mmCIF file of C-alpha atoms in Angstrom:
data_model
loop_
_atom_site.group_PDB
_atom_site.id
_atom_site.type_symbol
_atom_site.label_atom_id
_atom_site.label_comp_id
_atom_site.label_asym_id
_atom_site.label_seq_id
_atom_site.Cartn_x
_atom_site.Cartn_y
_atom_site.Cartn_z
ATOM 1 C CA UNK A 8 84.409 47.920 82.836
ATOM 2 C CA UNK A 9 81.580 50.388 83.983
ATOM 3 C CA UNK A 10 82.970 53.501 85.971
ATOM 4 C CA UNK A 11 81.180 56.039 87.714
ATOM 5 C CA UNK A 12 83.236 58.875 87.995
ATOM 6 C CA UNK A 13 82.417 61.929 90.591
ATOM 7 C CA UNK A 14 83.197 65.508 89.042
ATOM 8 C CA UNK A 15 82.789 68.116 92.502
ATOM 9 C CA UNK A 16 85.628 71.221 91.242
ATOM 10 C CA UNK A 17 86.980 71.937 87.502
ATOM 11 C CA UNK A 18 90.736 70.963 88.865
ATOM 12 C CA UNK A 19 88.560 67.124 88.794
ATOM 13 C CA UNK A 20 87.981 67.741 85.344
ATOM 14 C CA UNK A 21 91.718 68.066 84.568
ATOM 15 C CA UNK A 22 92.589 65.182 86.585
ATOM 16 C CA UNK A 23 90.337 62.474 85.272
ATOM 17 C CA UNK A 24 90.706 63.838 81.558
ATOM 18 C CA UNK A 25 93.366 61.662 80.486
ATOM 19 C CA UNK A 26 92.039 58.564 82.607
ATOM 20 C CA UNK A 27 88.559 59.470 80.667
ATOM 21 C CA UNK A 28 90.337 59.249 77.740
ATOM 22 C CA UNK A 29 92.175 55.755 78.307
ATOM 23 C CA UNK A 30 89.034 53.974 79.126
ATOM 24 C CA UNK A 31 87.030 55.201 76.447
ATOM 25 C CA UNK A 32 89.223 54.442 73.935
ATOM 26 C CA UNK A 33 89.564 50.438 75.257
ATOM 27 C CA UNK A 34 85.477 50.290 75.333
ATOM 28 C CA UNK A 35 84.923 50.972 78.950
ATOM 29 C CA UNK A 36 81.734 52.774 80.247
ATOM 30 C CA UNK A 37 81.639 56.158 82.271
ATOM 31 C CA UNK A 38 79.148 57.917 83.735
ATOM 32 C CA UNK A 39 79.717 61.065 85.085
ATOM 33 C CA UNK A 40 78.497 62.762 87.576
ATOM 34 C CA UNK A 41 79.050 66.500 87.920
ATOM 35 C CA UNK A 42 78.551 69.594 90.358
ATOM 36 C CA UNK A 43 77.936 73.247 89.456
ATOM 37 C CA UNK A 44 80.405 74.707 90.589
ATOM 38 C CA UNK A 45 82.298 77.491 89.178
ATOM 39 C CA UNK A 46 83.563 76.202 85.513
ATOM 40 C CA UNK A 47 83.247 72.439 86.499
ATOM 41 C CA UNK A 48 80.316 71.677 84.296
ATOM 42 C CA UNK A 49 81.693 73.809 81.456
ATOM 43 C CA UNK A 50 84.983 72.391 81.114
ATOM 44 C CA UNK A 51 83.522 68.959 80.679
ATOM 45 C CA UNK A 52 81.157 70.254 77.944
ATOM 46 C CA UNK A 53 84.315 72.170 76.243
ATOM 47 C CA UNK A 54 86.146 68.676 76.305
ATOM 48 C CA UNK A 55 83.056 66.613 75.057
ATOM 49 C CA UNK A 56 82.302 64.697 78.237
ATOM 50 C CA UNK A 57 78.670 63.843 78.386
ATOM 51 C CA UNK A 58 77.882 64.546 82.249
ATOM 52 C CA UNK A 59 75.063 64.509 84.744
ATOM 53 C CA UNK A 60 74.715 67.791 87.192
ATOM 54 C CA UNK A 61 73.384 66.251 90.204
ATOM 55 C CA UNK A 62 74.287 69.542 92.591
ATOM 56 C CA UNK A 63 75.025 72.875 92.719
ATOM 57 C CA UNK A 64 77.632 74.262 95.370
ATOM 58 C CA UNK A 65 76.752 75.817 98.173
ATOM 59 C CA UNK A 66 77.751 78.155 100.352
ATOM 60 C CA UNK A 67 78.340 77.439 104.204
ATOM 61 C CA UNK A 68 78.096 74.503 106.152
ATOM 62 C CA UNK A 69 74.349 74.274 106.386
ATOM 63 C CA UNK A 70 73.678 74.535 102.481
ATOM 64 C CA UNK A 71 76.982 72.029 102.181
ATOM 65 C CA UNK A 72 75.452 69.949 104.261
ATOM 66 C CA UNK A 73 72.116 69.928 102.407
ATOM 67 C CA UNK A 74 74.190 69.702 99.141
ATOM 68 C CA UNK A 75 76.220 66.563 100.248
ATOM 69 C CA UNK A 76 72.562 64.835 101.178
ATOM 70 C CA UNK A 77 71.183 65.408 97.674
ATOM 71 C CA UNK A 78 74.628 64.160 95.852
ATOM 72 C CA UNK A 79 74.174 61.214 98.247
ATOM 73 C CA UNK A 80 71.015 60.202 97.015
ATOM 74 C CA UNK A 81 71.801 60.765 93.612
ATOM 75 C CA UNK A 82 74.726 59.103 93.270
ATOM 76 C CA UNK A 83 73.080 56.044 95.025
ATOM 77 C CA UNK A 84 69.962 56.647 92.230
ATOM 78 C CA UNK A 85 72.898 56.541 89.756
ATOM 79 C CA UNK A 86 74.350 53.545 90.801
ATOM 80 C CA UNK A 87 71.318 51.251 91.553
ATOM 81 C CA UNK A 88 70.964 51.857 87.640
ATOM 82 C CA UNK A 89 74.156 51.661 86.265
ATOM 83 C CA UNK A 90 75.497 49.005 88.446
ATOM 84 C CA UNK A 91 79.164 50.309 87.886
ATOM 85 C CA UNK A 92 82.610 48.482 88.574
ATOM 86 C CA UNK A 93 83.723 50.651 90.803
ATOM 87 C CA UNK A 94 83.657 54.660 91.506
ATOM 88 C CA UNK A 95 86.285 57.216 91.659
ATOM 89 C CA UNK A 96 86.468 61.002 92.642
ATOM 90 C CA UNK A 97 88.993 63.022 93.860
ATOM 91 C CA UNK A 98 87.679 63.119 97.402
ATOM 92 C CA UNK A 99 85.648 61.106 97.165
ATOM 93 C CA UNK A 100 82.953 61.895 100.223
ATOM 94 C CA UNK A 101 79.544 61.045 98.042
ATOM 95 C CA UNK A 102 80.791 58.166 96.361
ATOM 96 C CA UNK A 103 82.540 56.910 99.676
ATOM 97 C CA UNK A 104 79.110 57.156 101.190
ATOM 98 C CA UNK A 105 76.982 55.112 98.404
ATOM 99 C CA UNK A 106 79.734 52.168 97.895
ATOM 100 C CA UNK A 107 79.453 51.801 101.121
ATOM 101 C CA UNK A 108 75.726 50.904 100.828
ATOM 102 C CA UNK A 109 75.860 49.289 97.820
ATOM 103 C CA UNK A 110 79.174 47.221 98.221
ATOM 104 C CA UNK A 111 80.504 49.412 95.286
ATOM 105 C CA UNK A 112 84.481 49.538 95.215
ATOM 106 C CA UNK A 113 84.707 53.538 95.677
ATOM 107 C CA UNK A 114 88.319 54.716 95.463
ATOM 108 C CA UNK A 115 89.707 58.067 96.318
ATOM 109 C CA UNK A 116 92.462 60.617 95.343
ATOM 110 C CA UNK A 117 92.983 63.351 97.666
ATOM 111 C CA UNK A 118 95.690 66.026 98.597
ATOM 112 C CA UNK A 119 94.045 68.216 100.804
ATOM 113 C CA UNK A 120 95.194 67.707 104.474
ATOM 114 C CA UNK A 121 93.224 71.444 105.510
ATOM 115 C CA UNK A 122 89.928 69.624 104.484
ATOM 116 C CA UNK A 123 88.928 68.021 107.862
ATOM 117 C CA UNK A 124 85.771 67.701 108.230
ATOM 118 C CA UNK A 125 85.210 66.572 104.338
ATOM 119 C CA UNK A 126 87.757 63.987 104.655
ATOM 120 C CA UNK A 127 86.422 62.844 108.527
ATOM 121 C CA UNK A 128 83.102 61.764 106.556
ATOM 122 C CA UNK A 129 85.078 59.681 103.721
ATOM 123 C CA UNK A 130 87.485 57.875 105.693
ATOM 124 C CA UNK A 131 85.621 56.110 107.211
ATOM 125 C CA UNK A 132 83.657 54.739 103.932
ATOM 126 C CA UNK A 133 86.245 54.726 101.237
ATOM 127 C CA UNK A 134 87.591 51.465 100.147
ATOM 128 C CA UNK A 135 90.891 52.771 98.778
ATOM 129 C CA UNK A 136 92.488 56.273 99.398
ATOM 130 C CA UNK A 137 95.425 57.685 97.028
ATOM 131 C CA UNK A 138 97.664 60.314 98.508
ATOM 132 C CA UNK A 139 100.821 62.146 97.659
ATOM 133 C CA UNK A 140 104.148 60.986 99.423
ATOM 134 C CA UNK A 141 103.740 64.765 101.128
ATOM 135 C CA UNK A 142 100.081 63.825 102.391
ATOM 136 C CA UNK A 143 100.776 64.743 106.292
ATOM 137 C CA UNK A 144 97.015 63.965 106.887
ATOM 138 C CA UNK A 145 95.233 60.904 108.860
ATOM 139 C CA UNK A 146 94.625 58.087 106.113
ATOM 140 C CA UNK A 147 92.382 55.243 106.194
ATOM 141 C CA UNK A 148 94.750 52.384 108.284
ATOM 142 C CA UNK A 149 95.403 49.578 105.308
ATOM 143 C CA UNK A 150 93.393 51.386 102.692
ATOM 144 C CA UNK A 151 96.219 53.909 101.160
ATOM 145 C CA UNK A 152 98.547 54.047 98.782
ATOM 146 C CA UNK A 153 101.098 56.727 98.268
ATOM 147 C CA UNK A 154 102.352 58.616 95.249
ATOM 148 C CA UNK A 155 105.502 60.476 94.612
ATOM 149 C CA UNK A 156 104.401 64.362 92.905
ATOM 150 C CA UNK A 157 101.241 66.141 92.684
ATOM 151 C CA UNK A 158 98.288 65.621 90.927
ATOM 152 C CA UNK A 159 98.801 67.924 88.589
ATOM 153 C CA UNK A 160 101.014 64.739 86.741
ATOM 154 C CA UNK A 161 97.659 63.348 85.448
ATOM 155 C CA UNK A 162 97.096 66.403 83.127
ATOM 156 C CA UNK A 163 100.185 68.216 82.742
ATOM 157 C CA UNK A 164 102.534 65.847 82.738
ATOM 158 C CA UNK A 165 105.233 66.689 80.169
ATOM 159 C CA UNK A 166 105.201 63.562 78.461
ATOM 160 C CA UNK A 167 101.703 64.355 77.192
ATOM 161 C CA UNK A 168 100.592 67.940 77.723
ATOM 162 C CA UNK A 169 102.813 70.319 75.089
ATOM 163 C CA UNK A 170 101.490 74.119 75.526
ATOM 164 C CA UNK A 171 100.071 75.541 72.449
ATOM 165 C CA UNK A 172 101.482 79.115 71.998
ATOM 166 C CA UNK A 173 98.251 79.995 69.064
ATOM 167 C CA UNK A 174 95.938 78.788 72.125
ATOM 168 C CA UNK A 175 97.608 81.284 74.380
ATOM 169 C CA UNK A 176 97.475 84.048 72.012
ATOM 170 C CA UNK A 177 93.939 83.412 71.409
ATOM 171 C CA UNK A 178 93.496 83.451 75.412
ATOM 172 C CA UNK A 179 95.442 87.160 75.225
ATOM 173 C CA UNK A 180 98.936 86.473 75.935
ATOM 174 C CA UNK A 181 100.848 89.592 74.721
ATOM 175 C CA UNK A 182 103.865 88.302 72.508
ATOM 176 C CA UNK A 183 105.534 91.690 72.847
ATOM 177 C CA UNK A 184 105.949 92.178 76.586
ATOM 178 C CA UNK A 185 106.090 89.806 79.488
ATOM 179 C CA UNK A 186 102.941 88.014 81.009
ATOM 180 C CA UNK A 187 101.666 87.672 84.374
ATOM 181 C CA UNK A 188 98.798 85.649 85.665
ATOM 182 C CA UNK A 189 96.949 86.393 88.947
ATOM 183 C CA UNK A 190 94.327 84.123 90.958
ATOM 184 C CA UNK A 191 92.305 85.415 93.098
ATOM 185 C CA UNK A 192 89.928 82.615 95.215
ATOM 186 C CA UNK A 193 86.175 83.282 96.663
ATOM 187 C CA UNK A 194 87.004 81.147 99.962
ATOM 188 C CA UNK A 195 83.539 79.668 99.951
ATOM 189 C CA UNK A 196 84.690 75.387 100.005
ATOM 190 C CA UNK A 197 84.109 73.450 103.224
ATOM 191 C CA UNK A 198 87.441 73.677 104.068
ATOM 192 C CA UNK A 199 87.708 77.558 103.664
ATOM 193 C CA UNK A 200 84.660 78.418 106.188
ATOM 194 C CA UNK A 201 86.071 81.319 107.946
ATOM 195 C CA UNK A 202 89.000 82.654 106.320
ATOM 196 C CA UNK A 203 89.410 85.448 103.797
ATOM 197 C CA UNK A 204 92.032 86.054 101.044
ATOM 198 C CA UNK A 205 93.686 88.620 99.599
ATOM 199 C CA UNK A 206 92.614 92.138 100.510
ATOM 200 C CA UNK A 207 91.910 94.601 97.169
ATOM 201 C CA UNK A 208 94.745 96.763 98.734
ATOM 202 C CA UNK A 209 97.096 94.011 98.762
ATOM 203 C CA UNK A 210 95.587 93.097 95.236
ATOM 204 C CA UNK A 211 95.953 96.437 93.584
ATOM 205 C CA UNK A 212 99.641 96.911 95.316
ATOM 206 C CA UNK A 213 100.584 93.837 93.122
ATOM 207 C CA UNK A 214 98.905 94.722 89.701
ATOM 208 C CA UNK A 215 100.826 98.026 90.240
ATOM 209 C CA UNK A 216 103.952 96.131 90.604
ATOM 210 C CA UNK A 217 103.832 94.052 87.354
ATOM 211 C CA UNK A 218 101.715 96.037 84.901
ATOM 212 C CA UNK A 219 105.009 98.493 84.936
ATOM 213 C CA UNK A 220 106.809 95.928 83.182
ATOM 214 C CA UNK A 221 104.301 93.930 81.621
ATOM 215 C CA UNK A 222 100.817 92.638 80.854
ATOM 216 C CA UNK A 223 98.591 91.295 83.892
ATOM 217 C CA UNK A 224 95.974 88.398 83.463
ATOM 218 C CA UNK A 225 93.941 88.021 86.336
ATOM 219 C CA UNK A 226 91.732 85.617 87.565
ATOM 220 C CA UNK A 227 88.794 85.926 90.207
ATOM 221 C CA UNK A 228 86.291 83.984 91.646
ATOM 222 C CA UNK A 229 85.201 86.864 93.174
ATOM 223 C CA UNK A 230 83.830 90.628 92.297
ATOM 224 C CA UNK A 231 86.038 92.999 91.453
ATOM 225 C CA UNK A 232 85.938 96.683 91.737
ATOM 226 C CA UNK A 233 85.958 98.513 88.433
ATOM 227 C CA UNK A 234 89.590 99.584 88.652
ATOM 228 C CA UNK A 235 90.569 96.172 88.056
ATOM 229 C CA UNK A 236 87.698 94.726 85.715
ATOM 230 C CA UNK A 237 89.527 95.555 83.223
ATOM 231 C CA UNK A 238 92.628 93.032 84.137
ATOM 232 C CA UNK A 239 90.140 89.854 84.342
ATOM 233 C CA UNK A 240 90.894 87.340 81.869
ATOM 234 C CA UNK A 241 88.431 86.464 79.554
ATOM 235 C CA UNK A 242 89.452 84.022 77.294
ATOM 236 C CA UNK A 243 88.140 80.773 77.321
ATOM 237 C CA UNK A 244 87.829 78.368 80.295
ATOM 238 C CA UNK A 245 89.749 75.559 77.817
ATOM 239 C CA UNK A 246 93.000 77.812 77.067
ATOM 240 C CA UNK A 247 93.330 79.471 80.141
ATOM 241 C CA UNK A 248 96.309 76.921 81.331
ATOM 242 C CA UNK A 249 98.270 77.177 77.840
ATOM 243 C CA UNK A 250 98.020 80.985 78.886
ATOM 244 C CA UNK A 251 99.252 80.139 82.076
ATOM 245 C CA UNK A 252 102.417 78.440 80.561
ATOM 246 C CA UNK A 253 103.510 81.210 78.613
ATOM 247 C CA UNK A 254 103.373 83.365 81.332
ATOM 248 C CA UNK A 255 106.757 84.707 82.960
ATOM 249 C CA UNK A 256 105.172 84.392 86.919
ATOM 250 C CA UNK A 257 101.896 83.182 88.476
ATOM 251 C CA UNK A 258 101.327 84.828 91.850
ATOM 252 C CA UNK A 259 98.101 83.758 93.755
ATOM 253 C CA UNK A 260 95.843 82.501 96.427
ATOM 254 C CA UNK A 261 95.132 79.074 94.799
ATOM 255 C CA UNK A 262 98.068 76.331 95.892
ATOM 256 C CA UNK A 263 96.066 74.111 93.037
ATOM 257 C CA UNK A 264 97.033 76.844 90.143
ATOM 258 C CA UNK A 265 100.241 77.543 91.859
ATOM 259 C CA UNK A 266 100.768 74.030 91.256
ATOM 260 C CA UNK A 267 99.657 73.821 87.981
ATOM 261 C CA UNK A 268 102.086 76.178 87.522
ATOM 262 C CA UNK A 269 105.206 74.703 88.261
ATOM 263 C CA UNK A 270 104.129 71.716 86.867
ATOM 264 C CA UNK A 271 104.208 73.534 83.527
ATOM 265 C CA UNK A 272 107.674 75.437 84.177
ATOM 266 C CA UNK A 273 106.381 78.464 85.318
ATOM 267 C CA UNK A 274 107.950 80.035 88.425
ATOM 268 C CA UNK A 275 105.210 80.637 91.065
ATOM 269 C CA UNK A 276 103.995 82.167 94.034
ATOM 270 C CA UNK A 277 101.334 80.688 96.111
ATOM 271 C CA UNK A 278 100.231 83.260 99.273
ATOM 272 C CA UNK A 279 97.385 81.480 100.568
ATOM 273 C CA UNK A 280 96.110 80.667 104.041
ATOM 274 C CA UNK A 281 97.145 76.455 103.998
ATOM 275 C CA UNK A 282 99.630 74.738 103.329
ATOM 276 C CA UNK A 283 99.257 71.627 102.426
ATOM 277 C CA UNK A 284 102.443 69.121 102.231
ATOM 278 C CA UNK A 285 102.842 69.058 98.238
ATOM 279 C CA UNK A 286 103.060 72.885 98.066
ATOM 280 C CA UNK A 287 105.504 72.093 100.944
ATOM 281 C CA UNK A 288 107.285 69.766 98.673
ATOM 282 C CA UNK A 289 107.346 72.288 95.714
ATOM 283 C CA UNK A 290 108.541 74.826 97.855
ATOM 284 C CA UNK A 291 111.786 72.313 98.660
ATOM 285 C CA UNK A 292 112.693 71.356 95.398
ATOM 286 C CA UNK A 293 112.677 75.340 94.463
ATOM 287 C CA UNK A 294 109.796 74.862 92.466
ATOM 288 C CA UNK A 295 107.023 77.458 94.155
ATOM 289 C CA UNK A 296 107.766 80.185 96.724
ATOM 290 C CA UNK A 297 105.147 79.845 99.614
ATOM 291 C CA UNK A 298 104.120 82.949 101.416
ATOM 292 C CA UNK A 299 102.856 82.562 104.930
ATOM 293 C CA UNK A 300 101.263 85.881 106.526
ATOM 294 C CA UNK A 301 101.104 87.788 103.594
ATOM 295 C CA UNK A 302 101.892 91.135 103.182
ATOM 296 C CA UNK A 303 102.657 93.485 100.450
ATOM 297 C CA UNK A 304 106.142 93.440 101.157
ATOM 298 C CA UNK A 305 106.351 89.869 101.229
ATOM 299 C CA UNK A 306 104.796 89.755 98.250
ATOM 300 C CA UNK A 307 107.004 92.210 96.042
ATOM 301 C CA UNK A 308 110.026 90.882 97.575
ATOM 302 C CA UNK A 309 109.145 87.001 96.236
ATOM 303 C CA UNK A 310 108.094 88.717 92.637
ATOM 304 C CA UNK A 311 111.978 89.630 92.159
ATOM 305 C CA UNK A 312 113.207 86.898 93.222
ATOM 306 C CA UNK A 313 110.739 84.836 90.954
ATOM 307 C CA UNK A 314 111.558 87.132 87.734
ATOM 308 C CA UNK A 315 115.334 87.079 88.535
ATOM 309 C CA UNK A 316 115.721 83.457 87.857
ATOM 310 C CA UNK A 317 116.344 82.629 84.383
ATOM 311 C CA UNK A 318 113.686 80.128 82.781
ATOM 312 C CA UNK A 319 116.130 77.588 81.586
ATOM 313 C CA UNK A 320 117.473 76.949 85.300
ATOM 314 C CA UNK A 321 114.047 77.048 86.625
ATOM 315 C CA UNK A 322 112.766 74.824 84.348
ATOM 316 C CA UNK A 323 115.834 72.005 84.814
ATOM 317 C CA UNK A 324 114.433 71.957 88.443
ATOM 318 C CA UNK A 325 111.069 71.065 87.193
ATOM 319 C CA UNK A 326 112.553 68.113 84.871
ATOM 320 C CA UNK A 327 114.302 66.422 87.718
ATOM 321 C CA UNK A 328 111.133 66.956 90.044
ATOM 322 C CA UNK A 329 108.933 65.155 87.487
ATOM 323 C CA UNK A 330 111.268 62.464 86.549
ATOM 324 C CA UNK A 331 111.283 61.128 89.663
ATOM 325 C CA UNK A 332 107.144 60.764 89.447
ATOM 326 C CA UNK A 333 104.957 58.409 88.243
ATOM 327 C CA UNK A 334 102.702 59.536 85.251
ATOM 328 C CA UNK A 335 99.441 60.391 87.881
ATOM 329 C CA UNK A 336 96.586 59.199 84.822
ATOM 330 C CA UNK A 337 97.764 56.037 84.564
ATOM 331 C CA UNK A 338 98.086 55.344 87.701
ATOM 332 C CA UNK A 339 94.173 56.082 88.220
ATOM 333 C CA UNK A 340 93.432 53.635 85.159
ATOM 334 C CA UNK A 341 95.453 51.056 87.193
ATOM 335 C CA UNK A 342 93.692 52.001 90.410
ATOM 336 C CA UNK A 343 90.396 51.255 88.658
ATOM 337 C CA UNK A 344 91.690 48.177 87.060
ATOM 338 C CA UNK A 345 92.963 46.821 90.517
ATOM 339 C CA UNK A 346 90.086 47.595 92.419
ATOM 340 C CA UNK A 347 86.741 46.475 90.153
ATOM 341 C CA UNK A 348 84.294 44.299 91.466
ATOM 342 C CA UNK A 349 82.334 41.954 89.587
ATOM 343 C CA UNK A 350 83.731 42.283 86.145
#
């Protein structure tokens, strides 16, 4: 089978890693086609996935806009030449777009109901969409298929991903003290066009909080005044998420990380500006405490409540969650392997 596979944000990398791996290790083919944008392009290279950048992301709609055009034509280029079984993304817009010129099978995993106008321009085109069960968003009539979980379950499914505690040490986790990891976002996606995060106030209220009883990794997309430079994680890209699971809290901005998170048994906070319905889901089975209005007292408050809980009970709740989930990579191999054309 010949797959074209679109790469547009580094969580894509995660999520079509293991499905990579499946179908390159039966002898299918995959092109991929990747984006600039933030560490996209360098987690592929870390993880050995020959890639073609087609874009660079933009900022605002107009540059989006002319971005979206040139992945359109690209992609298209791509195809005509590689004449692929189908095409997969997570999203899904370009390749939505091109199948439907080509007659291309283009298929679609999404969770992002805050992403409007992205996913008003897919719909439309995309010849199968996967959501989770918690997808509250408008879906392609006949074209869907729901999944119990998060996508997060393609990557860091327990079954398959086992944190490596010399990886996190090399990353900087401090084995004599507790760890804490902080994301901060830039807000610059379609979806985010107008909204802001959190304040430096707000940010430096909550690195005074934990670094009194422990050691604070933080990660930005942003700039960061010199005060807090010195808090930025800088290991690499690769190890950043067994960091993550050896970490006693993630607090953050990002409901993917957040996520990622819980996924790996790490009680988190997620105090962003959507919601979408599997962060909503989370929140229910205990698994992530979602802040809405943030404030500083919010905040602090959800921190002890977070650090009081012991990690054996938290982490029972996260067993029970994914046992009643399918494993998310194979169900993209399957996806592929239901929806080819032409094999």
């Amino acid at each position: 089978m010949r797959v074209l596979l679109e790469i547009v944000h580094p969580a894509d990398v995660l999520f079509f890693k293991r499905p990579l791996e499946v179908l390159l290790a039966r002898g299918d083919e995959v092109q991929i086609m990747s984006r600039h944008k933030d560490v996209a392009c360098e987690l592929l290279d870390s993880f050995g996935f020959g890639h073609s950048p087609v874009s660079r992301a933009g900022s605002g709609l107009l540059k989006l806009a002319g971005e979206l055009l040139v992945r359109d034509v690209r992609i298209l280029q791509a195809a005509w030449r590689f004449k692929p079984h189908a095409m997969v993304g997570f999203g899904g817009v370009a390749i939505s777009h091109v199948g439907r010129l080509t007659g291309i099978p283009s298929i679609s995993f999404y969770d992002s109901e805050n992403a409007t106008l992205q996913t008003k321009i897919t719909r439309p085109f995309i010849s199968q969409y996967y959501v989770p069960e918690s997808y509250s968003g408008p879906t392609p009539e006949g074209r869907t298929t729901r999944l119990r979980g998060t996508k997060e379950l393609s990557y860091f499914h327990p079954s398959t991903f086992t944190p490596d505690r010399k990886k996190a040490l090399v990353a900087g986790l401090d084995p004599e003290q507790n760890n804490y990891f902080l994301r901060v976002v830039e807000w610059r996606a379609n979806h985010d066009i107008g909204k802001s995060g959190w304040t430096e106030e707000l940010l430096q209220s909550v690195l005074k909080r934990l670094v009194a009883t422990g050691k604070v990794h933080l990660s930005s997309e942003r700039d960061l005044p010199d005060s807090l430079e010195r808090y930025r994680y800088r290991g690499e890209k690769r190890l950043v998420h067994h960091l993550v699971a050896h970490c006693d809290l993630f607090a953050g901005e990002s409901a993917t990380m957040a996520t990622e998170a819980a996924i790996m048994g790490v009680p988190a906070i997620y105090a962003g500006r959507d919601f979408p319905g599997y962060v909503c889901e989370l929140e229910r089975e205990g698994l992530i405490q979602n802040i809405r209005d943030v404030t500083e007292t919010k905040l602090n408050a959800a921190i002890d409540v977070s650090l009081g809980e012991t990690k054996n009970v938290f982490r029972a709740k996260r067993d029970a969650f994914v046992a009643s989930c399918p494993d998310w990579a194979q169900e993209v191999v399957a996806s592929l392997d239901r929806h080819a054309k032409g094999r």
